[in-house]
């Protein structure tokens, strides 16, 4: 059984939860074993999700969260609790999150793009396609600006240029089980901490950290507190691998 899908087509889309309390959202939810429906949002122009607004799919029981697809000329996700996400809170799995822009994608100011789990299920894929991907934090070491996936998930990025800066992260992270993998195919990759830890990497507290693979046609630049990681953090964890070509 599948909960109904949501499809949005528009010239431009602007979701803004000014008060962080109104619950501004385009999404699907399932509180049972049913699969949450697909969320498919496409604009001929820009898409903006700001100040706690969300495009997403959730499952709170044993079913799978739905896939989330967002497409536009530019896509901006900005502000705390702003999300493009497929999330499983129970024993089910998260869905695929695909974000595609013809010009650029910006994830800024504590926003999140993720396929994530908070129960015993597994994450899926986060797929990003654009000429430019910028993931930019606020310069605070506790910043949560992230493109992420959890247990057994995959982050697949194919862009012209990747910029991760100022405390932001692109990471496959799990506290229980095996972390996923990250693959980036780009002209150039820049990780600039600007004095704050900023990273692209995999991390597992228990189990194995995954593989971080970067295929850059031009250059990979890591500076000012930037890092590439494949970290096994706990006593029973095993580190992953980093491949750059």
PDB file of C-alpha atoms in Angstrom:
ATOM      1  CA  UNK A   1       0.000   0.000   0.000  1.00  0.00           C
ATOM      2  CA  UNK A   2       1.256   3.481  -0.882  1.00  0.00           C
ATOM      3  CA  UNK A   3       0.091   6.805   0.505  1.00  0.00           C
ATOM      4  CA  UNK A   4      -0.828   9.227  -2.296  1.00  0.00           C
ATOM      5  CA  UNK A   5       1.865  11.151  -4.136  1.00  0.00           C
ATOM      6  CA  UNK A   6       2.280  14.937  -4.276  1.00  0.00           C
ATOM      7  CA  UNK A   7       3.167  16.613  -7.583  1.00  0.00           C
ATOM      8  CA  UNK A   8       3.817  20.341  -7.935  1.00  0.00           C
ATOM      9  CA  UNK A   9       4.502  22.221 -11.181  1.00  0.00           C
ATOM     10  CA  UNK A  10       4.975  26.010 -11.170  1.00  0.00           C
ATOM     11  CA  UNK A  11       6.878  28.893 -12.691  1.00  0.00           C
ATOM     12  CA  UNK A  12       8.682  29.481  -9.375  1.00  0.00           C
ATOM     13  CA  UNK A  13       8.314  28.098  -5.839  1.00  0.00           C
ATOM     14  CA  UNK A  14       8.970  29.950  -2.581  1.00  0.00           C
ATOM     15  CA  UNK A  15       8.316  28.200   0.733  1.00  0.00           C
ATOM     16  CA  UNK A  16       9.080  30.386   3.756  1.00  0.00           C
ATOM     17  CA  UNK A  17       8.089  29.492   7.322  1.00  0.00           C
ATOM     18  CA  UNK A  18       8.818  32.940   8.761  1.00  0.00           C
ATOM     19  CA  UNK A  19       7.954  32.059  12.362  1.00  0.00           C
ATOM     20  CA  UNK A  20       9.437  28.510  12.374  1.00  0.00           C
ATOM     21  CA  UNK A  21       6.099  27.400  13.871  1.00  0.00           C
ATOM     22  CA  UNK A  22       3.636  27.341  10.982  1.00  0.00           C
ATOM     23  CA  UNK A  23       4.784  24.021   9.529  1.00  0.00           C
ATOM     24  CA  UNK A  24       5.189  25.260   5.957  1.00  0.00           C
ATOM     25  CA  UNK A  25       5.674  22.046   4.002  1.00  0.00           C
ATOM     26  CA  UNK A  26       5.076  20.174   0.770  1.00  0.00           C
ATOM     27  CA  UNK A  27       5.159  16.508   1.664  1.00  0.00           C
ATOM     28  CA  UNK A  28       3.770  13.063   2.370  1.00  0.00           C
ATOM     29  CA  UNK A  29       3.598  11.096   5.622  1.00  0.00           C
ATOM     30  CA  UNK A  30       2.731   7.552   6.664  1.00  0.00           C
ATOM     31  CA  UNK A  31       2.030   6.379  10.216  1.00  0.00           C
ATOM     32  CA  UNK A  32       1.653   2.729   9.220  1.00  0.00           C
ATOM     33  CA  UNK A  33       3.375   0.019   7.231  1.00  0.00           C
ATOM     34  CA  UNK A  34       2.324   1.752   4.030  1.00  0.00           C
ATOM     35  CA  UNK A  35       4.905   3.374   1.789  1.00  0.00           C
ATOM     36  CA  UNK A  36       4.755   7.172   1.916  1.00  0.00           C
ATOM     37  CA  UNK A  37       4.085   8.695  -1.489  1.00  0.00           C
ATOM     38  CA  UNK A  38       6.571  10.330  -3.830  1.00  0.00           C
ATOM     39  CA  UNK A  39       7.007  14.107  -3.584  1.00  0.00           C
ATOM     40  CA  UNK A  40       7.794  15.579  -7.008  1.00  0.00           C
ATOM     41  CA  UNK A  41       8.356  19.353  -7.165  1.00  0.00           C
ATOM     42  CA  UNK A  42       9.473  21.131 -10.333  1.00  0.00           C
ATOM     43  CA  UNK A  43       9.654  24.811 -11.264  1.00  0.00           C
ATOM     44  CA  UNK A  44      10.492  26.426 -14.591  1.00  0.00           C
ATOM     45  CA  UNK A  45      12.400  29.030 -12.546  1.00  0.00           C
ATOM     46  CA  UNK A  46      13.851  29.168  -9.013  1.00  0.00           C
ATOM     47  CA  UNK A  47      12.930  27.051  -5.988  1.00  0.00           C
ATOM     48  CA  UNK A  48      13.500  28.458  -2.478  1.00  0.00           C
ATOM     49  CA  UNK A  49      12.896  26.676   0.854  1.00  0.00           C
ATOM     50  CA  UNK A  50      13.647  29.001   3.766  1.00  0.00           C
ATOM     51  CA  UNK A  51      13.342  29.590   7.512  1.00  0.00           C
ATOM     52  CA  UNK A  52      12.154  26.151   8.558  1.00  0.00           C
ATOM     53  CA  UNK A  53      10.077  25.279   5.501  1.00  0.00           C
ATOM     54  CA  UNK A  54      10.355  21.766   4.114  1.00  0.00           C
ATOM     55  CA  UNK A  55       9.875  19.558   1.082  1.00  0.00           C
ATOM     56  CA  UNK A  56       9.908  15.977   2.273  1.00  0.00           C
ATOM     57  CA  UNK A  57       8.463  12.560   2.979  1.00  0.00           C
ATOM     58  CA  UNK A  58       8.285  10.783   6.360  1.00  0.00           C
ATOM     59  CA  UNK A  59       7.427   7.319   7.594  1.00  0.00           C
ATOM     60  CA  UNK A  60       6.875   6.816  11.319  1.00  0.00           C
ATOM     61  CA  UNK A  61       6.324   3.051  11.356  1.00  0.00           C
ATOM     62  CA  UNK A  62       7.562   0.065   9.348  1.00  0.00           C
ATOM     63  CA  UNK A  63       6.966   1.336   5.827  1.00  0.00           C
ATOM     64  CA  UNK A  64       9.343   3.181   3.525  1.00  0.00           C
ATOM     65  CA  UNK A  65       9.497   6.953   3.319  1.00  0.00           C
ATOM     66  CA  UNK A  66       8.796   8.289  -0.158  1.00  0.00           C
ATOM     67  CA  UNK A  67      11.260   9.543  -2.722  1.00  0.00           C
ATOM     68  CA  UNK A  68      11.694  13.322  -2.945  1.00  0.00           C
ATOM     69  CA  UNK A  69      12.509  15.044  -6.255  1.00  0.00           C
ATOM     70  CA  UNK A  70      13.133  18.777  -6.590  1.00  0.00           C
ATOM     71  CA  UNK A  71      14.031  20.514  -9.848  1.00  0.00           C
ATOM     72  CA  UNK A  72      14.468  24.152 -10.857  1.00  0.00           C
ATOM     73  CA  UNK A  73      16.870  26.660 -12.395  1.00  0.00           C
ATOM     74  CA  UNK A  74      18.284  27.555  -8.980  1.00  0.00           C
ATOM     75  CA  UNK A  75      17.510  25.761  -5.713  1.00  0.00           C
ATOM     76  CA  UNK A  76      18.136  27.450  -2.361  1.00  0.00           C
ATOM     77  CA  UNK A  77      17.630  25.712   0.988  1.00  0.00           C
ATOM     78  CA  UNK A  78      18.407  28.140   3.797  1.00  0.00           C
ATOM     79  CA  UNK A  79      17.763  28.644   7.493  1.00  0.00           C
ATOM     80  CA  UNK A  80      17.546  26.361  10.513  1.00  0.00           C
ATOM     81  CA  UNK A  81      15.166  23.383  10.097  1.00  0.00           C
ATOM     82  CA  UNK A  82      14.803  24.032   6.354  1.00  0.00           C
ATOM     83  CA  UNK A  83      14.945  20.676   4.592  1.00  0.00           C
ATOM     84  CA  UNK A  84      14.731  18.645   1.439  1.00  0.00           C
ATOM     85  CA  UNK A  85      14.506  15.221   3.050  1.00  0.00           C
ATOM     86  CA  UNK A  86      13.183  11.680   3.087  1.00  0.00           C
ATOM     87  CA  UNK A  87      13.100  10.457   6.683  1.00  0.00           C
ATOM     88  CA  UNK A  88      12.294   7.125   8.344  1.00  0.00           C
ATOM     89  CA  UNK A  89      11.574   7.305  12.070  1.00  0.00           C
ATOM     90  CA  UNK A  90      10.588   3.650  12.616  1.00  0.00           C
ATOM     91  CA  UNK A  91      11.878   0.363  11.267  1.00  0.00           C
ATOM     92  CA  UNK A  92      11.407   1.269   7.603  1.00  0.00           C
ATOM     93  CA  UNK A  93      13.849   2.820   5.184  1.00  0.00           C
ATOM     94  CA  UNK A  94      14.255   6.348   3.856  1.00  0.00           C
ATOM     95  CA  UNK A  95      13.674   7.176   0.214  1.00  0.00           C
ATOM     96  CA  UNK A  96      15.827   8.689  -2.523  1.00  0.00           C
ATOM     97  CA  UNK A  97      16.319  12.467  -2.519  1.00  0.00           C
ATOM     98  CA  UNK A  98      17.189  13.910  -5.943  1.00  0.00           C
ATOM     99  CA  UNK A  99      17.923  17.621  -6.376  1.00  0.00           C
ATOM    100  CA  UNK A 100      18.584  18.977  -9.860  1.00  0.00           C
ATOM    101  CA  UNK A 101      19.225  22.551 -11.016  1.00  0.00           C
ATOM    102  CA  UNK A 102      20.202  23.987 -14.377  1.00  0.00           C
ATOM    103  CA  UNK A 103      22.234  26.798 -12.732  1.00  0.00           C
ATOM    104  CA  UNK A 104      23.138  26.187  -9.072  1.00  0.00           C
ATOM    105  CA  UNK A 105      22.143  24.623  -5.735  1.00  0.00           C
ATOM    106  CA  UNK A 106      22.795  26.427  -2.427  1.00  0.00           C
ATOM    107  CA  UNK A 107      22.410  24.770   0.988  1.00  0.00           C
ATOM    108  CA  UNK A 108      23.109  27.428   3.629  1.00  0.00           C
ATOM    109  CA  UNK A 109      22.575  28.617   7.208  1.00  0.00           C
ATOM    110  CA  UNK A 110      21.842  25.318   9.022  1.00  0.00           C
ATOM    111  CA  UNK A 111      19.701  23.823   6.250  1.00  0.00           C
ATOM    112  CA  UNK A 112      19.650  20.102   5.414  1.00  0.00           C
ATOM    113  CA  UNK A 113      19.397  17.914   2.314  1.00  0.00           C
ATOM    114  CA  UNK A 114      19.192  14.296   3.419  1.00  0.00           C
ATOM    115  CA  UNK A 115      18.008  10.722   3.200  1.00  0.00           C
ATOM    116  CA  UNK A 116      18.027   9.889   6.895  1.00  0.00           C
ATOM    117  CA  UNK A 117      16.898   7.337   9.487  1.00  0.00           C
ATOM    118  CA  UNK A 118      16.207   7.669  13.195  1.00  0.00           C
ATOM    119  CA  UNK A 119      15.172   4.045  13.753  1.00  0.00           C
ATOM    120  CA  UNK A 120      16.481   0.672  12.631  1.00  0.00           C
ATOM    121  CA  UNK A 121      16.024   1.102   8.895  1.00  0.00           C
ATOM    122  CA  UNK A 122      18.481   2.164   6.217  1.00  0.00           C
ATOM    123  CA  UNK A 123      19.025   5.362   4.314  1.00  0.00           C
ATOM    124  CA  UNK A 124      18.828   5.550   0.551  1.00  0.00           C
ATOM    125  CA  UNK A 125      20.498   7.879  -1.957  1.00  0.00           C
ATOM    126  CA  UNK A 126      21.009  11.622  -2.133  1.00  0.00           C
ATOM    127  CA  UNK A 127      21.574  12.591  -5.768  1.00  0.00           C
ATOM    128  CA  UNK A 128      22.652  16.111  -6.742  1.00  0.00           C
ATOM    129  CA  UNK A 129      23.017  17.449 -10.270  1.00  0.00           C
ATOM    130  CA  UNK A 130      23.937  21.074 -11.077  1.00  0.00           C
ATOM    131  CA  UNK A 131      26.710  23.237 -12.532  1.00  0.00           C
ATOM    132  CA  UNK A 132      27.462  24.539  -9.004  1.00  0.00           C
ATOM    133  CA  UNK A 133      26.777  23.073  -5.539  1.00  0.00           C
ATOM    134  CA  UNK A 134      27.563  25.307  -2.572  1.00  0.00           C
ATOM    135  CA  UNK A 135      27.108  24.045   0.998  1.00  0.00           C
ATOM    136  CA  UNK A 136      27.892  26.994   3.257  1.00  0.00           C
ATOM    137  CA  UNK A 137      27.734  27.202   7.027  1.00  0.00           C
ATOM    138  CA  UNK A 138      27.682  30.208   9.331  1.00  0.00           C
ATOM    139  CA  UNK A 139      31.277  29.882  10.526  1.00  0.00           C
ATOM    140  CA  UNK A 140      30.212  28.275  13.811  1.00  0.00           C
ATOM    141  CA  UNK A 141      31.767  24.954  14.875  1.00  0.00           C
ATOM    142  CA  UNK A 142      28.282  23.718  15.871  1.00  0.00           C
ATOM    143  CA  UNK A 143      26.794  24.534  12.485  1.00  0.00           C
ATOM    144  CA  UNK A 144      24.457  21.862  11.098  1.00  0.00           C
ATOM    145  CA  UNK A 145      24.408  22.867   7.425  1.00  0.00           C
ATOM    146  CA  UNK A 146      24.631  19.442   5.844  1.00  0.00           C
ATOM    147  CA  UNK A 147      24.095  17.264   2.799  1.00  0.00           C
ATOM    148  CA  UNK A 148      23.869  13.844   4.400  1.00  0.00           C
ATOM    149  CA  UNK A 149      22.821  10.239   4.436  1.00  0.00           C
ATOM    150  CA  UNK A 150      22.833   7.629   7.180  1.00  0.00           C
ATOM    151  CA  UNK A 151      23.189   3.872   7.540  1.00  0.00           C
ATOM    152  CA  UNK A 152      24.078   2.208   4.208  1.00  0.00           C
ATOM    153  CA  UNK A 153      23.155   5.317   2.227  1.00  0.00           C
ATOM    154  CA  UNK A 154      24.900   6.863  -0.780  1.00  0.00           C
ATOM    155  CA  UNK A 155      25.598  10.483  -1.686  1.00  0.00           C
ATOM    156  CA  UNK A 156      26.055  10.832  -5.441  1.00  0.00           C
ATOM    157  CA  UNK A 157      27.098  14.308  -6.647  1.00  0.00           C
ATOM    158  CA  UNK A 158      27.685  15.173 -10.286  1.00  0.00           C
ATOM    159  CA  UNK A 159      28.355  18.878 -10.751  1.00  0.00           C
ATOM    160  CA  UNK A 160      30.735  21.342 -12.317  1.00  0.00           C
ATOM    161  CA  UNK A 161      32.021  22.801  -9.049  1.00  0.00           C
ATOM    162  CA  UNK A 162      31.573  21.845  -5.368  1.00  0.00           C
ATOM    163  CA  UNK A 163      32.176  24.390  -2.607  1.00  0.00           C
ATOM    164  CA  UNK A 164      31.837  23.351   1.075  1.00  0.00           C
ATOM    165  CA  UNK A 165      32.714  26.066   3.573  1.00  0.00           C
ATOM    166  CA  UNK A 166      32.419  27.717   6.980  1.00  0.00           C
ATOM    167  CA  UNK A 167      31.449  24.742   9.138  1.00  0.00           C
ATOM    168  CA  UNK A 168      29.215  22.907   6.667  1.00  0.00           C
ATOM    169  CA  UNK A 169      29.476  19.188   5.892  1.00  0.00           C
ATOM    170  CA  UNK A 170      28.778  16.633   3.186  1.00  0.00           C
ATOM    171  CA  UNK A 171      28.744  13.335   5.044  1.00  0.00           C
ATOM    172  CA  UNK A 172      27.565   9.759   5.296  1.00  0.00           C
ATOM    173  CA  UNK A 173      27.156   9.267   9.036  1.00  0.00           C
ATOM    174  CA  UNK A 174      25.774   6.548  11.286  1.00  0.00           C
ATOM    175  CA  UNK A 175      25.958   5.720  14.979  1.00  0.00           C
ATOM    176  CA  UNK A 176      24.968   2.079  14.448  1.00  0.00           C
ATOM    177  CA  UNK A 177      25.930  -0.053  11.450  1.00  0.00           C
ATOM    178  CA  UNK A 178      27.859   0.769   8.325  1.00  0.00           C
ATOM    179  CA  UNK A 179      28.126   4.292   7.004  1.00  0.00           C
ATOM    180  CA  UNK A 180      27.344   4.824   3.363  1.00  0.00           C
ATOM    181  CA  UNK A 181      29.520   5.952   0.490  1.00  0.00           C
ATOM    182  CA  UNK A 182      30.111   9.334  -1.133  1.00  0.00           C
ATOM    183  CA  UNK A 183      31.004   9.760  -4.800  1.00  0.00           C
ATOM    184  CA  UNK A 184      31.682  13.185  -6.305  1.00  0.00           C
ATOM    185  CA  UNK A 185      32.280  13.767 -10.003  1.00  0.00           C
ATOM    186  CA  UNK A 186      33.189  17.388 -10.703  1.00  0.00           C
ATOM    187  CA  UNK A 187      35.527  19.785 -12.454  1.00  0.00           C
ATOM    188  CA  UNK A 188      36.762  21.079  -9.078  1.00  0.00           C
ATOM    189  CA  UNK A 189      36.149  20.518  -5.360  1.00  0.00           C
ATOM    190  CA  UNK A 190      36.865  23.117  -2.670  1.00  0.00           C
ATOM    191  CA  UNK A 191      36.604  22.506   1.087  1.00  0.00           C
ATOM    192  CA  UNK A 192      37.391  25.767   2.881  1.00  0.00           C
ATOM    193  CA  UNK A 193      36.828  25.733   6.629  1.00  0.00           C
ATOM    194  CA  UNK A 194      37.507  29.456   7.041  1.00  0.00           C
ATOM    195  CA  UNK A 195      38.954  28.520  10.437  1.00  0.00           C
ATOM    196  CA  UNK A 196      36.205  26.037  11.387  1.00  0.00           C
ATOM    197  CA  UNK A 197      36.133  22.262  10.850  1.00  0.00           C
ATOM    198  CA  UNK A 198      34.407  21.688   7.516  1.00  0.00           C
ATOM    199  CA  UNK A 199      34.340  18.322   5.824  1.00  0.00           C
ATOM    200  CA  UNK A 200      33.371  15.894   3.140  1.00  0.00           C
ATOM    201  CA  UNK A 201      33.469  12.375   4.546  1.00  0.00           C
ATOM    202  CA  UNK A 202      32.091   9.179   5.995  1.00  0.00           C
ATOM    203  CA  UNK A 203      31.828   8.303   9.674  1.00  0.00           C
ATOM    204  CA  UNK A 204      30.720   5.249  11.677  1.00  0.00           C
ATOM    205  CA  UNK A 205      30.590   4.908  15.469  1.00  0.00           C
ATOM    206  CA  UNK A 206      30.052   1.136  15.139  1.00  0.00           C
ATOM    207  CA  UNK A 207      30.536  -0.839  11.943  1.00  0.00           C
ATOM    208  CA  UNK A 208      32.492   0.360   8.933  1.00  0.00           C
ATOM    209  CA  UNK A 209      32.930   3.838   7.537  1.00  0.00           C
ATOM    210  CA  UNK A 210      32.322   3.938   3.816  1.00  0.00           C
ATOM    211  CA  UNK A 211      34.343   5.023   0.805  1.00  0.00           C
ATOM    212  CA  UNK A 212      34.784   8.657  -0.167  1.00  0.00           C
ATOM    213  CA  UNK A 213      35.579   8.828  -3.866  1.00  0.00           C
ATOM    214  CA  UNK A 214      36.328  12.122  -5.635  1.00  0.00           C
ATOM    215  CA  UNK A 215      36.826  12.221  -9.401  1.00  0.00           C
ATOM    216  CA  UNK A 216      37.951  15.771 -10.193  1.00  0.00           C
ATOM    217  CA  UNK A 217      38.903  16.810 -13.712  1.00  0.00           C
ATOM    218  CA  UNK A 218      40.657  19.971 -12.521  1.00  0.00           C
ATOM    219  CA  UNK A 219      41.573  20.373  -8.830  1.00  0.00           C
ATOM    220  CA  UNK A 220      40.753  19.429  -5.239  1.00  0.00           C
ATOM    221  CA  UNK A 221      41.572  22.162  -2.707  1.00  0.00           C
ATOM    222  CA  UNK A 222      41.400  21.595   1.080  1.00  0.00           C
ATOM    223  CA  UNK A 223      42.291  24.556   3.311  1.00  0.00           C
ATOM    224  CA  UNK A 224      41.709  26.553   6.505  1.00  0.00           C
ATOM    225  CA  UNK A 225      40.204  23.746   8.576  1.00  0.00           C
ATOM    226  CA  UNK A 226      38.761  21.776   5.679  1.00  0.00           C
ATOM    227  CA  UNK A 227      39.003  17.969   5.764  1.00  0.00           C
ATOM    228  CA  UNK A 228      38.317  14.791   3.831  1.00  0.00           C
ATOM    229  CA  UNK A 229      37.459  11.936   6.201  1.00  0.00           C
ATOM    230  CA  UNK A 230      36.681   8.209   6.355  1.00  0.00           C
ATOM    231  CA  UNK A 231      36.500   7.830  10.101  1.00  0.00           C
ATOM    232  CA  UNK A 232      35.714   4.880  12.346  1.00  0.00           C
ATOM    233  CA  UNK A 233      34.967   6.648  15.593  1.00  0.00           C
ATOM    234  CA  UNK A 234      34.198   3.940  18.154  1.00  0.00           C
ATOM    235  CA  UNK A 235      36.257   1.062  19.530  1.00  0.00           C
ATOM    236  CA  UNK A 236      34.393  -1.428  17.338  1.00  0.00           C
ATOM    237  CA  UNK A 237      34.348   0.796  14.237  1.00  0.00           C
ATOM    238  CA  UNK A 238      36.519   0.374  11.174  1.00  0.00           C
ATOM    239  CA  UNK A 239      37.799   3.272   9.062  1.00  0.00           C
ATOM    240  CA  UNK A 240      36.807   3.590   5.436  1.00  0.00           C
ATOM    241  CA  UNK A 241      38.864   4.737   2.458  1.00  0.00           C
ATOM    242  CA  UNK A 242      39.457   7.917   0.485  1.00  0.00           C
ATOM    243  CA  UNK A 243      40.102   7.803  -3.246  1.00  0.00           C
ATOM    244  CA  UNK A 244      40.969  10.883  -5.324  1.00  0.00           C
ATOM    245  CA  UNK A 245      41.538  10.732  -9.057  1.00  0.00           C
TER     246      UNK A 245
END
